[in-house]
């Protein structure tokens, strides 16, 4: 083990050599995460609100979606989308498209629950105040409940962003050239795994740690 | 102005209102008193359909609440409601709280709504708080903003549900003062209250409710000084 350590110190090239891979991979990781979570937020908002209606059918559809997604691993979802769905419907997703769709659908289900919880956490008196002025249910949601709910949703949404970001690493199985995939490839060509994987961890931490710090600051501000 | 006929309201198996008949005339100030759980809030909330009516009907300004043709939103915009816990919108300034309804419901222009809101805030003694957020106000100030917010819709009736019950005693006076001025201006008001002083001074009529029915009603001096019903007597004697 000590020998290995000396190796690393005498041979910092490995670190430098991983950097271009990391840099390329991190971009794709971020693109997939941002675009995926963006659409996930749209899906989640709709589905979350569907869970709040009294209409049994609408509620049922939303519930089935949420439970199916939350009850299956994202790895399986990605494989299903990339291989099964594209085969069945005869559409050819690129790995990038499949990755983004998988994140959107997966995050959408979790965000739906965040949205439902956020909206439910707003005091009913707020809705009553809006409705008693003659505002419609939609207006009340849009101008009164949603803006307040959104503020409370930001910490869990931030967490979901971090989770989704880490989830993109499994897209290595569909050969999406994000960080994990590229580093694995690099290791495959050099056969020297230790430092590249350390660098890979750092690649994720460099994004996730600032996110977590920001979220904690926001939560502290929300508390006061 | 308001006619309540045989109003029943149940939550599941629990009948909370068991047949209420009442009339509220224009410019009348009616105070509703009664023990906790007697259905006072429910009665008030049925009057603008915050609670669905189980049986019976309420007619406001010629519109029947249970008539499917009645535009409930339009009707609610003419019935102001003031809540025990203010229910101000915490993410908006005081001015935005007051202008939201006129802008979104009545389609009033922003500038016009702001001008009207400022004069209403002056009326409730809070012109210097227009740009403050509700979080920075005292309870009494919050409630006065809530009254201004309701008035901004130019309502024909104002419903108050224990508007001073959540306030520190020293802040009650300011809110009652605003309500007295409103009454003097001729606003039709239904006020659920524990403030017997207010009911006595400002009420044209007092309704005593118990167990979901009106047990007794009449002029304040009759109800307070010479109650006929046993339950009214018991309720009032406990207050002294
Ligand atoms: N949304 C609801 N669901 C179920 N029961 C309810 C609901 N709202 C009120 N009740 C019940 O109806 C009864 C009357 O309540 P209400 O709030 O009208 O009484 P109140 O006279 O206003 O009392 P208080 O003086 O304490 O405000 C109570 O027993 C209460 O538990
Ligand atoms: Mg009450």
Coordinates of C-alpha atoms in Angstrom, one line a residue, chain A residues 54 123-126 128-137 139 143-145 147-148 151, chain B residues 45 48 50 73 76-77 79 81 83 87-92 97 100-101 104-105 149 153:
Chain A
X54 CA -60.7 15.4 -5.4
X123 CA -52.1 27.0 6.1
X124 CA -55.7 26.4 4.8
X125 CA -56.5 30.0 6.0
X126 CA -54.5 31.3 3.1
X128 CA -59.8 30.6 2.5
X129 CA -58.6 34.2 2.5
X130 CA -58.1 34.1 -1.3
X131 CA -61.4 32.3 -2.0
X132 CA -63.4 34.6 0.3
X133 CA -62.3 37.6 -1.8
X134 CA -63.8 35.9 -4.8
X135 CA -60.6 34.5 -6.3
X136 CA -60.9 31.3 -8.3
X137 CA -59.2 28.2 -7.1
X139 CA -55.9 32.3 -8.9
X143 CA -50.9 34.0 -6.5
X144 CA -51.2 32.9 -2.9
X145 CA -50.4 29.2 -2.2
X147 CA -45.4 31.2 -4.2
X148 CA -45.3 30.3 -0.5
X151 CA -40.1 28.7 -0.9
Chain B
X45 CA -68.5 30.4 7.1
X48 CA -69.9 32.7 1.9
X50 CA -66.4 28.4 2.9
X73 CA -66.9 33.9 -6.8
X76 CA -67.9 36.2 -2.4
X77 CA -66.3 39.3 -3.8
X79 CA -69.0 39.6 1.1
X81 CA -64.5 38.1 5.6
X83 CA -60.6 35.9 10.2
X87 CA -54.7 35.1 7.2
X88 CA -52.7 37.8 5.6
X89 CA -50.5 36.8 2.7
X90 CA -47.0 36.7 4.2
X91 CA -45.1 36.8 0.9
X92 CA -46.7 40.1 -0.1
X97 CA -52.2 42.2 0.3
X100 CA -54.5 41.7 -4.9
X101 CA -58.3 41.1 -4.8
X104 CA -57.3 39.9 -9.9
X105 CA -61.0 39.7 -9.2
X149 CA -58.0 44.0 2.5
X153 CA -63.4 44.7 -2.6

